[in-house]
mmCIF file of C-alpha atoms in Angstrom:
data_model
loop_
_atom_site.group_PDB
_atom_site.id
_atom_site.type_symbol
_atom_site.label_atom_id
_atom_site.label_comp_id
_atom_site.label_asym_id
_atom_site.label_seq_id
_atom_site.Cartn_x
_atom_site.Cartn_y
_atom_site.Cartn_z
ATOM 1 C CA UNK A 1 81.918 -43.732 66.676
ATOM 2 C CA UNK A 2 84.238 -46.680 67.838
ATOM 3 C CA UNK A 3 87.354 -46.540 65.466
ATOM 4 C CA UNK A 4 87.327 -48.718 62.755
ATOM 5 C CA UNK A 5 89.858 -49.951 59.767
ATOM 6 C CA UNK A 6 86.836 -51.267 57.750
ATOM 7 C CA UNK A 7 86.517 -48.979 54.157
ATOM 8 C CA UNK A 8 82.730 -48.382 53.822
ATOM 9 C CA UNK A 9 80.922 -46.726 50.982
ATOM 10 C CA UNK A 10 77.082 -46.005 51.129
ATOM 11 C CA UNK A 11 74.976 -44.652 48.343
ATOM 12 C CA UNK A 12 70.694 -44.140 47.405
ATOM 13 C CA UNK A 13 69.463 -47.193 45.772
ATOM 14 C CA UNK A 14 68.897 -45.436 42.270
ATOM 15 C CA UNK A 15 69.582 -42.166 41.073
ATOM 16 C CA UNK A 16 68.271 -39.892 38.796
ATOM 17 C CA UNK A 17 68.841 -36.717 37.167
ATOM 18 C CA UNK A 18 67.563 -35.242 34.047
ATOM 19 C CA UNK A 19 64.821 -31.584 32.749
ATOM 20 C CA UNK A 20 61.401 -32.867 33.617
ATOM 21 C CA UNK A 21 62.172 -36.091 35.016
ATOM 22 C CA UNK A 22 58.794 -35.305 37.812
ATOM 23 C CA UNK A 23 56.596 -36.673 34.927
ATOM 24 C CA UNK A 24 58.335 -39.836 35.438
ATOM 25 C CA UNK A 25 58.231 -39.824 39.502
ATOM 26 C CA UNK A 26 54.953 -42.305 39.380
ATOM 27 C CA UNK A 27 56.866 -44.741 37.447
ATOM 28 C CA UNK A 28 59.870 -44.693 40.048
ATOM 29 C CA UNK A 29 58.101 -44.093 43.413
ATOM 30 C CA UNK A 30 55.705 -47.008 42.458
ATOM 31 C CA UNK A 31 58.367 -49.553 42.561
ATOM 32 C CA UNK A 32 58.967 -48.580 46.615
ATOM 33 C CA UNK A 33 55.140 -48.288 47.880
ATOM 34 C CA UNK A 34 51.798 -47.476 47.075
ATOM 35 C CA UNK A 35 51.051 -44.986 50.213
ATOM 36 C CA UNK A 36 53.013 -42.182 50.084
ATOM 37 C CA UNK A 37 53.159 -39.640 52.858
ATOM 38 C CA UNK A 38 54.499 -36.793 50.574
ATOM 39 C CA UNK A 39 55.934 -33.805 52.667
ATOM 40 C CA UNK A 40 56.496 -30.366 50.599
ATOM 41 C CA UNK A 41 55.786 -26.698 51.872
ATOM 42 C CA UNK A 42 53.105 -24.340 50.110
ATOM 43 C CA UNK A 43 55.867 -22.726 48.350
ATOM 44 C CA UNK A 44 56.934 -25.733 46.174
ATOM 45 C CA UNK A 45 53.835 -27.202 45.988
ATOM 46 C CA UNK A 46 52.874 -24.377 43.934
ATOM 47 C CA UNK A 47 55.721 -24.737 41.555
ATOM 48 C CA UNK A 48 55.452 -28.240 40.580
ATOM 49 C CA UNK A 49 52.820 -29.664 42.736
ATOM 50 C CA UNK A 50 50.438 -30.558 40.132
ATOM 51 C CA UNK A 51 52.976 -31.911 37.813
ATOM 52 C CA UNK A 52 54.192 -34.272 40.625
ATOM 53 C CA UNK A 53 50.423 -34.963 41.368
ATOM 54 C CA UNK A 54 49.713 -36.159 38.199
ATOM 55 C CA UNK A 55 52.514 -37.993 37.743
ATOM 56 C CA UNK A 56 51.564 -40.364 40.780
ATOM 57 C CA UNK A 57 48.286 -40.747 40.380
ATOM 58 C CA UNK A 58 49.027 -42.084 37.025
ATOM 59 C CA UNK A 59 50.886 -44.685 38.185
ATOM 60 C CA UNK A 60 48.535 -45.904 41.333
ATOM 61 C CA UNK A 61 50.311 -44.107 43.994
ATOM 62 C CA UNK A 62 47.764 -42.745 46.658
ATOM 63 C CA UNK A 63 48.970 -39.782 48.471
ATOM 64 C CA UNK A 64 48.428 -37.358 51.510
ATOM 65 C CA UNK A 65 50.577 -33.925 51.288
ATOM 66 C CA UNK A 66 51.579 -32.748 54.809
ATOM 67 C CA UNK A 67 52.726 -29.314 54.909
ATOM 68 C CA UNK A 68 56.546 -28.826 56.031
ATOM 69 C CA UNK A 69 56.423 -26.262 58.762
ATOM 70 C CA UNK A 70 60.158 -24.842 57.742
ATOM 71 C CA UNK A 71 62.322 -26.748 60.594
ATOM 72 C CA UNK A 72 64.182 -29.856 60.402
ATOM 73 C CA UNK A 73 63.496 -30.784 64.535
ATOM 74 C CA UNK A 74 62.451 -33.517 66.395
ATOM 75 C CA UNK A 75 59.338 -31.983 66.846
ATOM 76 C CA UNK A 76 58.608 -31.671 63.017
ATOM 77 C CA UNK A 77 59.882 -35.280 62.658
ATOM 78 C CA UNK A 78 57.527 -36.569 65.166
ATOM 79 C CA UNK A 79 54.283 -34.550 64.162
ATOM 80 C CA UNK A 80 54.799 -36.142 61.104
ATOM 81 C CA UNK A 81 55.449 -39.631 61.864
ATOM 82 C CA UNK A 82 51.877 -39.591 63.525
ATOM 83 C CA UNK A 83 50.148 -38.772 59.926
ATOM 84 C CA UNK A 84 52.491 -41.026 58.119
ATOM 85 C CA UNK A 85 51.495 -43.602 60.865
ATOM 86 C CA UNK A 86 47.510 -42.858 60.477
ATOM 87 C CA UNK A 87 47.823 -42.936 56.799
ATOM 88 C CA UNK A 88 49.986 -46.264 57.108
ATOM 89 C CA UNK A 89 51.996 -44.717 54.469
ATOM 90 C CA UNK A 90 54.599 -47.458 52.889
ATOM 91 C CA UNK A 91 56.900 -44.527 51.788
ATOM 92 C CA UNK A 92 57.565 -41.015 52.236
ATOM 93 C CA UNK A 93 58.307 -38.391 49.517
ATOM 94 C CA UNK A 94 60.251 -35.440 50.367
ATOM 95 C CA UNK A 95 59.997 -32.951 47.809
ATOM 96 C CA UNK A 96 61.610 -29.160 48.454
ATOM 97 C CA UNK A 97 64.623 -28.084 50.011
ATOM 98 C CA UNK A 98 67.095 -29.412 52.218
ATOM 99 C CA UNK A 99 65.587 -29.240 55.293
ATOM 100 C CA UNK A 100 62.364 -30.649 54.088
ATOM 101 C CA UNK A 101 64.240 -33.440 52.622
ATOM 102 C CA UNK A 102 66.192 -33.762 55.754
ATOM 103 C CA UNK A 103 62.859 -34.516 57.730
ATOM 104 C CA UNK A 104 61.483 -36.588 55.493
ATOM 105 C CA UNK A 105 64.356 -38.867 55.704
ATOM 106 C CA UNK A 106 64.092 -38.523 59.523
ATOM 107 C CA UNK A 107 60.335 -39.895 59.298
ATOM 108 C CA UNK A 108 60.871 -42.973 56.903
ATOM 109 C CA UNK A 109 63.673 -43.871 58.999
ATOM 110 C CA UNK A 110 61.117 -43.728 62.037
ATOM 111 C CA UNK A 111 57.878 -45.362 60.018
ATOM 112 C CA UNK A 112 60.252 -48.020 58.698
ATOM 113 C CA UNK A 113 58.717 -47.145 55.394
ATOM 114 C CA UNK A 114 60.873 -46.689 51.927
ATOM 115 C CA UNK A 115 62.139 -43.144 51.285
ATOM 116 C CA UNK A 116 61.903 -40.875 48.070
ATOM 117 C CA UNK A 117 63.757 -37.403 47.698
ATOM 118 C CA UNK A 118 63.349 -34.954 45.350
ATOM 119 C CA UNK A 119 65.003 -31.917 45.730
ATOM 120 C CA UNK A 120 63.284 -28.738 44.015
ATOM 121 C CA UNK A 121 67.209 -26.603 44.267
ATOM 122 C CA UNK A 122 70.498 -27.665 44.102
ATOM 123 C CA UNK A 123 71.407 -25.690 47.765
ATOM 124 C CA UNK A 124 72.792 -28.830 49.513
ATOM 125 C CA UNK A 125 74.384 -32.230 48.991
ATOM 126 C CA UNK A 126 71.236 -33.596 51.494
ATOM 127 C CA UNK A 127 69.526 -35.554 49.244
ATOM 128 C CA UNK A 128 72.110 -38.675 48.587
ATOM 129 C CA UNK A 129 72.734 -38.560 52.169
ATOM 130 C CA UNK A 130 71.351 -41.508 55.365
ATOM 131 C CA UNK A 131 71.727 -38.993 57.736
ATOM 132 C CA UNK A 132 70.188 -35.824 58.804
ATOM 133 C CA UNK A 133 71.159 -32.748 60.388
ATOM 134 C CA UNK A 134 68.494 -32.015 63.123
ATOM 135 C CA UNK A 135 68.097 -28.249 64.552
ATOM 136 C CA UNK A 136 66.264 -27.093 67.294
ATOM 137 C CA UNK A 137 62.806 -25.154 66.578
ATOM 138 C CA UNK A 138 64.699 -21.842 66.850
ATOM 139 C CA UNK A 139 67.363 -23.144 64.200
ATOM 140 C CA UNK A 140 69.807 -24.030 65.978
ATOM 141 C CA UNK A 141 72.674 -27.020 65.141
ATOM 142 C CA UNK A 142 71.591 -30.039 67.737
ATOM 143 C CA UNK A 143 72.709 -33.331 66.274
ATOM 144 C CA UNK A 144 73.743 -35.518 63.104
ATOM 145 C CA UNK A 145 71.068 -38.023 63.075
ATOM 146 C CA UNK A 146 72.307 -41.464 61.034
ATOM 147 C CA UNK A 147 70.011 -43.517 59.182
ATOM 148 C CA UNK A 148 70.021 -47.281 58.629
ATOM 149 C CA UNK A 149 70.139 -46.585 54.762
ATOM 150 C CA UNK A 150 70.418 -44.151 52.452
ATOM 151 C CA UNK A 151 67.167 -42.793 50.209
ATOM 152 C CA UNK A 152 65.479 -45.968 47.865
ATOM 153 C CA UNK A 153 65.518 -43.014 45.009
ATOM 154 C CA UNK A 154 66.684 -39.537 44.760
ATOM 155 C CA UNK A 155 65.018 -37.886 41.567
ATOM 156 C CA UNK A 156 66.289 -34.498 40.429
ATOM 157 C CA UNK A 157 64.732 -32.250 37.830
ATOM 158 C CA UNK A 158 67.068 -30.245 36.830
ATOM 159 C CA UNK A 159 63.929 -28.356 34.279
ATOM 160 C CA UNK A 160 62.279 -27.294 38.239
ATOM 161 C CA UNK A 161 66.121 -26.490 39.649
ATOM 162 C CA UNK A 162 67.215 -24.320 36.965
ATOM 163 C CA UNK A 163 64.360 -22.323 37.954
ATOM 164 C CA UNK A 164 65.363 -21.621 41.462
ATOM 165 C CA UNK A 165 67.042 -18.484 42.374
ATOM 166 C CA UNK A 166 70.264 -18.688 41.426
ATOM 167 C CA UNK A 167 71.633 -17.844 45.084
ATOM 168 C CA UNK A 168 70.774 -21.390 46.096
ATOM 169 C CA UNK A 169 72.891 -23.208 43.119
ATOM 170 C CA UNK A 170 75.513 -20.661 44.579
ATOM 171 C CA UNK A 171 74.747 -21.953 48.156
ATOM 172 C CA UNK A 172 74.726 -25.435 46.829
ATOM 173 C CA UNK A 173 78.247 -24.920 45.007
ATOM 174 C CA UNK A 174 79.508 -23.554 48.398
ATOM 175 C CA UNK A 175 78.845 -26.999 50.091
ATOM 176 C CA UNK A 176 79.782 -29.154 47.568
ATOM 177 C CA UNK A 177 83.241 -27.007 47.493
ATOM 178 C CA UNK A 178 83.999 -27.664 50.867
ATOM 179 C CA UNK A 179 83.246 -31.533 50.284
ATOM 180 C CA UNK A 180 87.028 -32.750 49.531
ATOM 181 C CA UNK A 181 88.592 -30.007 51.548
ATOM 182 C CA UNK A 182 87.530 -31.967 54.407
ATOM 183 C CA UNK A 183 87.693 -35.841 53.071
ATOM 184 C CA UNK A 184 91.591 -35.024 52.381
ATOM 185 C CA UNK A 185 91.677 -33.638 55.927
ATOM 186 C CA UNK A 186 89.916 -36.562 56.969
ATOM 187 C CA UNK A 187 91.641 -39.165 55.232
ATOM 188 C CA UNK A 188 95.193 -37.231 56.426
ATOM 189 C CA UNK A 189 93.914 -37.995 60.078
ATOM 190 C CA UNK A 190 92.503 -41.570 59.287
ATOM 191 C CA UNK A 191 89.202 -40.607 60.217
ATOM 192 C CA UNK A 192 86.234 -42.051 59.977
ATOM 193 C CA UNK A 193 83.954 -41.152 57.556
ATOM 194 C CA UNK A 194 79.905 -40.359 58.394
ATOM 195 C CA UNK A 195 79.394 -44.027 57.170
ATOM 196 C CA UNK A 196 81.625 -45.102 60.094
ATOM 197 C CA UNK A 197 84.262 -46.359 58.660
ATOM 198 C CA UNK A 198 87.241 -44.872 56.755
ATOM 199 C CA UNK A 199 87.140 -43.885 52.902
ATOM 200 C CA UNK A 200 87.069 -46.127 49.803
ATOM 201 C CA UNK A 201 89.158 -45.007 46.963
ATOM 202 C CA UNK A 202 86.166 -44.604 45.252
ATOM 203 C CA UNK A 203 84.715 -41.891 48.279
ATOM 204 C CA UNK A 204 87.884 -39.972 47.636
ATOM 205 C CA UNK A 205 87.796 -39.967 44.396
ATOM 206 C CA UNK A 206 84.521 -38.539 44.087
ATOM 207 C CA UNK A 207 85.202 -35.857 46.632
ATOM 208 C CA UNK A 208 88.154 -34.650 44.242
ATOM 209 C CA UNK A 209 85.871 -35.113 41.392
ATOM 210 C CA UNK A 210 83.398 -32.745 42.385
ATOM 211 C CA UNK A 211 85.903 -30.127 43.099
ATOM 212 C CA UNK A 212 87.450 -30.158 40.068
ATOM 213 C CA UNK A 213 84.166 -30.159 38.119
ATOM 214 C CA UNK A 214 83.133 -27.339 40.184
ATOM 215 C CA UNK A 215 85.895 -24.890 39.506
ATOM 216 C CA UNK A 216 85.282 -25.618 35.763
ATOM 217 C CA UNK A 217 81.713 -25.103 35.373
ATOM 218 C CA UNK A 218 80.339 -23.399 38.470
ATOM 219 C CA UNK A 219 80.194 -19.471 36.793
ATOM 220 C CA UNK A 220 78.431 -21.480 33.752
ATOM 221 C CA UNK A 221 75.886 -22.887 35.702
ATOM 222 C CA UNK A 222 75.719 -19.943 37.749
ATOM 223 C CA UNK A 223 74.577 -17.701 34.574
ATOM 224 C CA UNK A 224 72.544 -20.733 33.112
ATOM 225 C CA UNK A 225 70.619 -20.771 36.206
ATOM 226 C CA UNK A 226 70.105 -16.748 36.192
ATOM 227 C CA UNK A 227 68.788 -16.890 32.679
ATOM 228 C CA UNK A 228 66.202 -20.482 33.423
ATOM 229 C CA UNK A 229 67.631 -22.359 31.028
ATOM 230 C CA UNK A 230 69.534 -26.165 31.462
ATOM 231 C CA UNK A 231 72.861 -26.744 29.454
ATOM 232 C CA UNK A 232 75.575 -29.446 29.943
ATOM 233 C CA UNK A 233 77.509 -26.693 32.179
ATOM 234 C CA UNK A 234 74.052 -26.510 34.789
ATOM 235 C CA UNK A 235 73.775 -30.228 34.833
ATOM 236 C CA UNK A 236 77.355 -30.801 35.414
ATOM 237 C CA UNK A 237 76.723 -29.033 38.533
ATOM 238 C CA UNK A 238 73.738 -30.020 39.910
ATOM 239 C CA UNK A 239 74.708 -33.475 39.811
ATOM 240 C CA UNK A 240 78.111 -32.349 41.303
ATOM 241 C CA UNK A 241 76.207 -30.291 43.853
ATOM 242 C CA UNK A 242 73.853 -33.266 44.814
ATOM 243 C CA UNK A 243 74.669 -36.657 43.724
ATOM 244 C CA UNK A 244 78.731 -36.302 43.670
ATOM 245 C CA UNK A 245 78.972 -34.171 46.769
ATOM 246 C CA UNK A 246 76.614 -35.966 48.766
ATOM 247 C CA UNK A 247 78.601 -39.489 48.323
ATOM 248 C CA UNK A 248 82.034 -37.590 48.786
ATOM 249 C CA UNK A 249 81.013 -35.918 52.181
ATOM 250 C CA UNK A 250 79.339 -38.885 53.366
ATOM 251 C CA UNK A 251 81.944 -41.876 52.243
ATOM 252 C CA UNK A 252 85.099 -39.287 52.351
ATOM 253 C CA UNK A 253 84.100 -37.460 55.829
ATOM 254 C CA UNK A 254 83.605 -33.897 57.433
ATOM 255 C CA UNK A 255 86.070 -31.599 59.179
ATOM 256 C CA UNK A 256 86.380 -28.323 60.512
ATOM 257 C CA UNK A 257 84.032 -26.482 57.770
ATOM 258 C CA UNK A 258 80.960 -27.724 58.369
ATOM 259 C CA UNK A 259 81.391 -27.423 62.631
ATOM 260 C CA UNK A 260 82.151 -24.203 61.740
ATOM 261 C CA UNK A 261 79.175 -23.665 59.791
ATOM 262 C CA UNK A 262 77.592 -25.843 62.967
ATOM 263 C CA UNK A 263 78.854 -22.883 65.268
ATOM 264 C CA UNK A 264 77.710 -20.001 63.584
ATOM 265 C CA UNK A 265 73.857 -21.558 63.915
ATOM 266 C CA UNK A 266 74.418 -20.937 67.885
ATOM 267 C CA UNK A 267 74.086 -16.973 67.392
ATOM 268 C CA UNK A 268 70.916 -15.467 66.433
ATOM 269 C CA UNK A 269 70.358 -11.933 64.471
ATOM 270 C CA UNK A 270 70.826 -11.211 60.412
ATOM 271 C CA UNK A 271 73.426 -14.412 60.206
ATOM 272 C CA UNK A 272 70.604 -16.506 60.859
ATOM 273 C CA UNK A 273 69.171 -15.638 57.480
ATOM 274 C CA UNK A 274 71.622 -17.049 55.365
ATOM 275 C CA UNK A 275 71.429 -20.180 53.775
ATOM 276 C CA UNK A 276 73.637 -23.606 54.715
ATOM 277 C CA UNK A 277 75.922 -23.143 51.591
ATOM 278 C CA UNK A 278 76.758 -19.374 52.542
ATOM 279 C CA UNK A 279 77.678 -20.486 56.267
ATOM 280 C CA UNK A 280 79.852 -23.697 54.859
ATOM 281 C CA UNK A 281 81.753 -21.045 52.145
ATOM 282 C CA UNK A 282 82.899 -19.277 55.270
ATOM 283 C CA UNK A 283 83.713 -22.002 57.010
ATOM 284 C CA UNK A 284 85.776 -23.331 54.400
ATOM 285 C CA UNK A 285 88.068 -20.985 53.716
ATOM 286 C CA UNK A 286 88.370 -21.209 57.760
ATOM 287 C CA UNK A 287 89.908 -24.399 57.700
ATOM 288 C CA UNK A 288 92.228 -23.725 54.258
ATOM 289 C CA UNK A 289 93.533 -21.120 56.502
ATOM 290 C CA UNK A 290 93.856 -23.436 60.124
ATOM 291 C CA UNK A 291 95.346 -26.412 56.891
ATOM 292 C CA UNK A 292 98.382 -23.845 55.613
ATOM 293 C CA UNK A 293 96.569 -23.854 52.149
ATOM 294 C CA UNK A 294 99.492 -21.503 50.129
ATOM 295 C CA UNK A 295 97.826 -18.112 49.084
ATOM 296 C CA UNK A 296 97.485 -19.181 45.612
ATOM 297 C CA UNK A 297 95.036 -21.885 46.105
ATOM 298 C CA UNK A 298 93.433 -20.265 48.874
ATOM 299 C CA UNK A 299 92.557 -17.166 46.442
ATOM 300 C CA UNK A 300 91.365 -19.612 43.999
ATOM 301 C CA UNK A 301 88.693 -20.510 46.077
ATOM 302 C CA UNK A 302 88.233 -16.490 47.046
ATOM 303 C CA UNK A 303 87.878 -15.888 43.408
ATOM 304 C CA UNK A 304 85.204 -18.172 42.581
ATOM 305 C CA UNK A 305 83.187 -17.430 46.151
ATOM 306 C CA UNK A 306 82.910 -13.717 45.202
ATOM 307 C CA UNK A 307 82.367 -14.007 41.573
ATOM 308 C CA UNK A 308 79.337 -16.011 42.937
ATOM 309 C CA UNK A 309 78.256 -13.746 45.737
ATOM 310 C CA UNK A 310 79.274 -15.853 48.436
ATOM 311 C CA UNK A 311 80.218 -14.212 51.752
ATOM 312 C CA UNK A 312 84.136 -14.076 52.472
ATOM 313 C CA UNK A 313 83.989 -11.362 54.897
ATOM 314 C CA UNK A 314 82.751 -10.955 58.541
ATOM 315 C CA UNK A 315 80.381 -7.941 56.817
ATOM 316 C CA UNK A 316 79.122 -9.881 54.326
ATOM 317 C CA UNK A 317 78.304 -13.100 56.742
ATOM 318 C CA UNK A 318 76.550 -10.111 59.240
ATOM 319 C CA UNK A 319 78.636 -10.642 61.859
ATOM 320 C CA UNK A 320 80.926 -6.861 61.669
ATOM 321 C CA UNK A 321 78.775 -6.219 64.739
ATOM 322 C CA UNK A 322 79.982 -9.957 66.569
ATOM 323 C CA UNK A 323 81.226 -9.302 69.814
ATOM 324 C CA UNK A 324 84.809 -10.845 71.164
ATOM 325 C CA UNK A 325 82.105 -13.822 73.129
ATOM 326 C CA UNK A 326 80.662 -14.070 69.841
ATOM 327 C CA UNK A 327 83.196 -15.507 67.979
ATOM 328 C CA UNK A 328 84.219 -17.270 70.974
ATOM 329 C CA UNK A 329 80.478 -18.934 71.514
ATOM 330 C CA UNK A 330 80.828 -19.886 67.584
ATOM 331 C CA UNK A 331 84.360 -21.549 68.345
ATOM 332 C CA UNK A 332 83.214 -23.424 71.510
ATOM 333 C CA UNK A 333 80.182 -24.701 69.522
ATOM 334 C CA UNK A 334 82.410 -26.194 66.427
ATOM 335 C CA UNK A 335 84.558 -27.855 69.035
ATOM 336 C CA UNK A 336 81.775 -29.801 70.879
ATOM 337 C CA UNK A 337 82.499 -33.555 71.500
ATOM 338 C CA UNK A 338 81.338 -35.441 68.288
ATOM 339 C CA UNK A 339 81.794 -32.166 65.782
ATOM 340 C CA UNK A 340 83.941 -33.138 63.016
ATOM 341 C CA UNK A 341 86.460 -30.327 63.844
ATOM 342 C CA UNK A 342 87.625 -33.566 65.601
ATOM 343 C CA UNK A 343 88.318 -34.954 62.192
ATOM 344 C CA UNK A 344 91.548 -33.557 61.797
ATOM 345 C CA UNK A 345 95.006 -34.521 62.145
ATOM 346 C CA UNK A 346 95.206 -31.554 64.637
ATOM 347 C CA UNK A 347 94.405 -30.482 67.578
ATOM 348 C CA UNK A 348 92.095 -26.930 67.636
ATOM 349 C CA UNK A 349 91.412 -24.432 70.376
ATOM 350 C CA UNK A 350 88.841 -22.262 70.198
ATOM 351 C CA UNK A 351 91.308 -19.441 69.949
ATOM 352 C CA UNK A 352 92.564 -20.626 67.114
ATOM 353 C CA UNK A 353 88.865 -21.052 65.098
ATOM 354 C CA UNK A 354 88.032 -17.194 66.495
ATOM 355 C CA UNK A 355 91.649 -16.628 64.974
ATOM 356 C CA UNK A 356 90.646 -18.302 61.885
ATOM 357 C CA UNK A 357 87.478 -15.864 61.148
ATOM 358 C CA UNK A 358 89.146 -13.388 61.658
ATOM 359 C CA UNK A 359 92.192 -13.867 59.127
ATOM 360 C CA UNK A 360 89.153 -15.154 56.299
ATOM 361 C CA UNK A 361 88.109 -11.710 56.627
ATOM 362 C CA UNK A 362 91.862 -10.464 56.928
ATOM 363 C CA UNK A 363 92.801 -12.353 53.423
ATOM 364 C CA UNK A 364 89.356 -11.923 51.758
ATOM 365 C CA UNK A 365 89.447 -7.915 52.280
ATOM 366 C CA UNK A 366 93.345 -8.251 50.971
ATOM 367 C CA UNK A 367 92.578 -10.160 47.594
ATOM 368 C CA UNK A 368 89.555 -7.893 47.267
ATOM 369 C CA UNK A 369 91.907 -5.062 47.249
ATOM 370 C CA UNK A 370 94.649 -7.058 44.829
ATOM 371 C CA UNK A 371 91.807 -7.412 42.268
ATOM 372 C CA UNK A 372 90.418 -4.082 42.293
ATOM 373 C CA UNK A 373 86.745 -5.287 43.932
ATOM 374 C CA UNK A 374 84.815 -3.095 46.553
ATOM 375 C CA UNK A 375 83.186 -4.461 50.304
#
């Protein structure tokens, strides 16, 4: 991106959160077209499918599901630009989780059509966003992929979310935790944000906001979510997860966290089975560590990622096993030209990233110790 001192601040066109908000979806999604390509795996269909159905064909909407084969790729995008283009679909529903709603945005972008997201978990700050992150068929980081606009309407139930696992509300704290971490590294270094430009107040002041929301209601949520049920605590969270995350990474900016997150997708085995979130909580306390964070603060963040089951240490992130080259492949990979490990006021080495998982391990095995908790 060519540097910039324009401010720039992008956002969805409407947003809305609230339990069983999908029996409204008709009423919003009508507005924007009356073709809908609607994308959604089995999996989700079968939770709310009917519900969203209904909802839409109440309201005019005529609408093809495609089945989301599981990858956000180029491939995925284009196989299903070519039913959107057959169906002459004049928007495109993305309904599921965050790679679902990542393609979706990929293929209204590419059918010029409008763009509707609703997430069924609150696992990543995706939704809000006009950009995708675009992996290989194997699942591999590739690219950011930037939109012209962010999604016409973002519609989040929290009545379908609180039923989720709870793991992915943990995941989905995880990301939005590492959201002002790296806008105030950003905004140190006068970086552009993923808007291009560099942050309003307003896209740092969200960024802080969610943080600080976070660290108050997150274990609330948390055990909301495990027993099904929304309170004021689970919607605090989802919105902070989704809405107040997504404008704060995207109008604030990214920095070492997420490339590190971006790195560990280049090695294969039992890592590959965790979720975004769980990646981005490593990678987070990766760059508190490379930004002097005092030990105080940093085992604030500690504190909360075990309490919610997040992994801190190389065991629990499955990479004990990871070889010297390893860590070194991860570290080259969160380094490559364009990551936002460029985003910081410093220089990095890949020595110093392998150096950095390795002390998160170092200091997460230490405060387990200091606390009485076992590996």
């Amino acid at each position: 991106m060519p540097v910039t001192n324009e401010k720039v601040f992008i956002s969805p066109g409407r947003y809305v959160q609230g339990e069983g908000v999908t029996a409204r979806a008709g009423h919003y999604v009508s507005a924007l077209g009356k073709i809908a390509l609607l994308i959604a795996d089995d999996v989700v269909w079968k939770i709310a499918g009917e519900q969203l159905s209904a909802s839409l064909e109440g309201e005019g909407v005529s609408f093809e599901r495609a089945v989301f084969e599981g990858e956000a790729s180029t491939r995925e995008i284009d196989r299903l630009v070519e039913l959107g283009r057959k169906q002459q679909a004049d928007v495109v529903i993305g309904f599921g989780g965050g790679k679902a709603i990542d393609t979706a945005k990929g293929v209204a972008e590419k059918l010029e059509a409008a763009c509707a997201i609703l997430p069924t978990t609150a696992s990543t700050d995706a939704p809000t966003s006009a950009l995708s992150v675009i992996y290989s068929d194997d699942g591999e980081f590739e690219s950011y992929r930037f939109y012209s606009k962010n999604p016409d309407l973002v519609l989040v139930d929290t009545g379908i979310i609180c039923k989720a696992p709870p793991r992915f509300l943990a995941s989905g704290i995880a990301d939005a935790l590492a959201t002002w971490v790296e806008a105030r590294a950003a905004i140190r270094a006068n970086a552009n944000n993923m808007a291009g430009g560099k942050a309003t107040l307003l896209g740092a002041t969200i960024g802080e906001k969610c943080e600080d929301i976070l660290f108050e209601h997150a274990m609330l949520a948390y055990q909301a979510n495990e027993a099904q049920i929304v309170t004021p605590s689970f919607e605090a969270v989802v919105e902070a997860n989704t809405l107040l995350s997504g404008l704060g990474f995207e109008s604030g900016g990214l920095a070492a966290a997420h490339a590190i997150h971006n790195g560990f997708t280049a090695l294969h085995g039992e890592i590959h089975n965790l979720t975004h979130g769980e990646k981005v909580a490593y990678g987070t306390v990766a760059q508190l560590i490379l930004d002097q964070t005092p030990q105080a603060e940093l085992e604030e963040y500690l504190d909360l990622y075990l309490a919610l089951g997040l992994p801190v240490t190389l065991k629990a992130l499955k990479l004990d096993q990871a070889s010297e080259e390893d860590l070194y492949r991860v570290a080259e990979a969160a380094l490559k030209e364009g990551e936002s490990s460029h985003n910081l006021a410093y220089e990095l080495t890949p020595k110093q990233i392998v150096h950095a998982i390795k002390a998160v391990d170092v200091h997460a095995r230490a405060f387990m110790e200091k606390v009485g908790l076992s590996e």
